[in-house]
Amino acid sequence: MSNATISDVAKKVGVSESTVSRYLSGFKVRNSELIKRAIKELNYRPNIMARNLKSGKTGMVAVIVPDITNPFFAAIVRGAEVAAGDDYMLQLISTGDDPEKEEAAIRRLVGRVDGLIYVPSKENSPAISEIEAKTFPVVFVDRVISKMKNFDSVLADNHHGALLATKHLIEHGHTNIAHIAGPVTSTPGKGRAEGYSAALKDSKIDKNPDFFVESDFTVLGGYQAMMSLLNLKKRPSAVFVGNNLMTIGALKALKEAKVKVPEQMAIIGFDDHELSDLVNPPLTVISRDAHLQGALAMATLLERIKEGYQFPPKQLKVDANLVVRMSCGSTCPYRKTNADKHVLSSSISS
Amino acid sequence: MSNATISDVAKKVGVSESTVSRYLSGFKVRNSELIKRAIKELNYRPNIMARNLKSGKTGMVAVIVPDITNPFFAAIVRGAEVAAGDDYMLQLISTGDDPEKEEAAIRRLVGRVDGLIYVPSKENSPAISEIEAKTFPVVFVDRVISKMKNFDSVLADNHHGALLATKHLIEHGHTNIAHIAGPVTSTPGKGRAEGYSAALKDSKIDKNPDFFVESDFTVLGGYQAMMSLLNLKKRPSAVFVGNNLMTIGALKALKEAKVKVPEQMAIIGFDDHELSDLVNPPLTVISRDAHLQGALAMATLLERIKEGYQFPPKQLKVDANLVVRMSCGSTCPYRKTNADKHVLSSSISS
DNA sequence: TTGTAAGCGTTATCAG
DNA sequence: CTGATAACGCTTACAA
């Protein structure tokens, strides 16, 4: 039975409920030893719901991600969890990229959580009234909703990452460089597309509209996008793919079409993976620290929960790094991705 | 302000709180239209904590996994989430394979959730009193705690999967077959090791103790295990690796040691991955449906929550299938893993 | 330091 | 169908 109440304890010891309550809150009380014993014997556990009702706090933070199955989002969640420590527990929602589900979920969250770490699927998601009303604090991660740009957020330096990726391709002599983009209605989709364009412009390479294909961040989308690229009369010789899942799809297409990488098609992805250096050929990617993003988001959220909207919005950004392997035809020696090194080198800017 | 209470609504309409409460519970009341309007205007939302306190229910189910970052566990979580539908929301805990954290987490869960889906890290974890006391229903997934074998569980057919894997190797003419095992103190570690042994025995192949190395289900562990295998005076010609992460580690070791797969070393893994057919060479694996495991677990748990311990423990098992690709030297044509097909073909036995 | 009592917001009971 | 009243289990003024 875990249904002993504070009153049971009080009765057993012969004090009032308040005394037991005070003991529990760490105050000095006379019969603390007796109370301690009674609690043990009755296996008393404070009823959290009752506490929450009194305090108005829940000790919960929600994390909404498009897809927990994507290792990148899983890393964000994990980062958030470790940053929460013993203070808060996590409620997880993965929405399957469905803005309506997101909205419904957020509505259900009211009163259940003290704050929200939110990775929205689309920038043009309906501005959610619960958030606008600041019913509870929200920190956006990786993506923001455009109408809510002045909230706390922890993004990645998508623009710079894409710039690095595209320049890497250019440095390898490519001029016909395609980009398989995520939805340009999403923060990373847009940022990476812009970085791609900027790199081309910097090098005075004309943009070929055929070489820009907007997809949807999924494996299938990446596959189809690459196929359409391969069907072009004039194929690109290199492609920068806008996220991890689409890169997998693109590689599948390349393999199926028996296109040699990097000889016939150089490829660079966004977001690293434990298996990236085992695929054929080892994949050159842009990498950023998703775990850190999650942790920073949680830290920011906890601050916000504690201090309210006293301080101005924090807009953090983690940097994006080039991890050179073989898929762009690099002659560089093989470099092992070192997770630890990576974390240390991640710089944060606001 | 979402802090309007039922009493505010009642006052505004000029009825009693109970009437509003009844309206909310779907009963017929006279002024329902007025109440409806008042609720809208005041933006009233029932206070969940108060409801929970009254009802003793929380509408939450906890999921404890060793590591949300492992795509296999992520799939379980996702499966559980979709099976929960709109009835329950998920609280996620990943413990980093630390039994003590598990225990602490479970303790904190009391009163916060109506049930638990539990993937314990070790079979010999301390039998947790909260669970034994049936404070809330628990369904074990993928792994069980040995002292609690007669609880609800949804396992995989590890024995059969390992048997398939090892036989596949044998059919390719291998007799020096190693196994990189997970902890034999874990359910899958033990089951797969036993399946491996059974296959050897079936084919009257003597077990070489050098060829059995117990590891820890991590990338690093797999790497080290493979390295130790490679350092053997008499190397195996094939190896069955006991989970996805160790397989990655083993492949890294193989690559580093420039051992050709499958010519010099055939390899088969347990658990498929989106990237498995893109690594070099495409990886032959045993696959089972983690998403289904999660979904079944949630279904069982919800039943248990609703009906209590009326019905006997359900011990479900999803089957394990061989997905043949190239890493065992198969001459079979390339077969694409088809997730949909896979779900349909997953059979369940109890 | 301690006990009494009020209240957090809801729902269930019971009489009308 | 409705309204008053009493819980659910805890915390916190307030008074002693």
Short mmCIF file of N, CA, C and O in Angstrom, two decimals, chain A residues 10 47 61 67-68 85-86 98 106 130 149 158 161 183 245 262 292 304 312 332 339:
data_model
loop_
_atom_site.label_atom_id
_atom_site.label_comp_id
_atom_site.label_asym_id
_atom_site.label_seq_id
_atom_site.Cartn_x
_atom_site.Cartn_y
_atom_site.Cartn_z
N ALA A 10 0.83 11.38 10.78
CA ALA A 10 0.62 12.29 11.90
C ALA A 10 -0.05 11.56 13.07
O ALA A 10 0.38 11.67 14.22
N ASN A 47 1.86 12.44 -1.81
CA ASN A 47 1.05 12.40 -3.03
C ASN A 47 1.38 13.61 -3.90
O ASN A 47 1.12 14.76 -3.55
N VAL A 61 8.61 18.80 -17.71
CA VAL A 61 8.86 19.62 -18.89
C VAL A 61 8.54 18.77 -20.10
O VAL A 61 8.93 17.61 -20.17
N ASP A 67 9.99 13.65 -34.68
CA ASP A 67 10.14 12.21 -34.84
C ASP A 67 11.26 11.68 -33.95
O ASP A 67 12.43 11.88 -34.24
N ILE A 68 10.90 11.00 -32.91
CA ILE A 68 11.90 10.53 -31.95
C ILE A 68 12.80 9.46 -32.57
O ILE A 68 13.89 9.18 -32.08
N GLY A 85 18.55 17.00 -15.13
CA GLY A 85 19.02 16.44 -13.88
C GLY A 85 17.88 15.87 -13.07
O GLY A 85 16.98 15.23 -13.60
N ASP A 86 17.92 16.12 -11.78
CA ASP A 86 16.88 15.57 -10.92
C ASP A 86 15.72 16.55 -10.72
O ASP A 86 14.77 16.25 -10.00
N ASP A 98 3.32 16.53 -38.01
CA ASP A 98 1.95 16.97 -38.25
C ASP A 98 1.64 18.20 -37.38
O ASP A 98 1.46 18.10 -36.17
N ILE A 106 0.01 20.56 -27.65
CA ILE A 106 0.34 21.71 -26.80
C ILE A 106 -0.86 22.09 -25.95
O ILE A 106 -0.74 22.40 -24.77
N GLU A 130 -1.74 29.23 -26.92
CA GLU A 130 -1.24 28.86 -25.59
C GLU A 130 0.17 29.40 -25.38
O GLU A 130 0.54 29.83 -24.30
N LYS A 149 9.43 34.63 -33.53
CA LYS A 149 10.88 34.69 -33.63
C LYS A 149 11.53 35.26 -32.39
O LYS A 149 12.72 35.05 -32.15
N ASN A 158 22.93 27.01 -39.41
CA ASN A 158 22.62 26.34 -40.67
C ASN A 158 23.26 27.04 -41.86
O ASN A 158 23.79 26.39 -42.76
N GLY A 161 26.93 26.33 -41.89
CA GLY A 161 27.15 24.92 -42.21
C GLY A 161 26.98 24.65 -43.69
O GLY A 161 27.80 23.98 -44.33
N PRO A 183 12.18 21.44 -46.55
CA PRO A 183 11.14 22.44 -46.82
C PRO A 183 11.70 23.82 -46.51
O PRO A 183 12.25 24.04 -45.44
N LEU A 245 18.27 12.22 -43.01
CA LEU A 245 17.36 11.26 -43.63
C LEU A 245 17.39 11.35 -45.16
O LEU A 245 17.45 10.34 -45.86
N PRO A 262 32.70 9.06 -55.09
CA PRO A 262 32.40 10.41 -55.57
C PRO A 262 32.69 10.64 -57.04
O PRO A 262 32.46 11.75 -57.52
N LEU A 292 24.10 18.95 -27.33
CA LEU A 292 24.33 20.27 -26.73
C LEU A 292 23.13 21.18 -26.94
O LEU A 292 22.72 21.91 -26.04
N ARG A 304 14.12 30.20 -17.39
CA ARG A 304 12.88 30.93 -17.68
C ARG A 304 11.79 30.54 -16.70
O ARG A 304 11.02 31.38 -16.24
N PRO A 312 15.66 39.25 -21.30
CA PRO A 312 15.24 39.25 -22.71
C PRO A 312 15.40 37.87 -23.33
O PRO A 312 16.14 37.04 -22.80
N CYS A 332 42.17 13.96 -48.41
CA CYS A 332 42.57 14.04 -47.02
C CYS A 332 42.59 12.66 -46.41
O CYS A 332 41.84 11.78 -46.80
N ALA A 339 33.44 12.26 -30.79
CA ALA A 339 32.29 12.93 -30.16
C ALA A 339 32.74 13.90 -29.08
O ALA A 339 32.26 15.02 -28.99
#
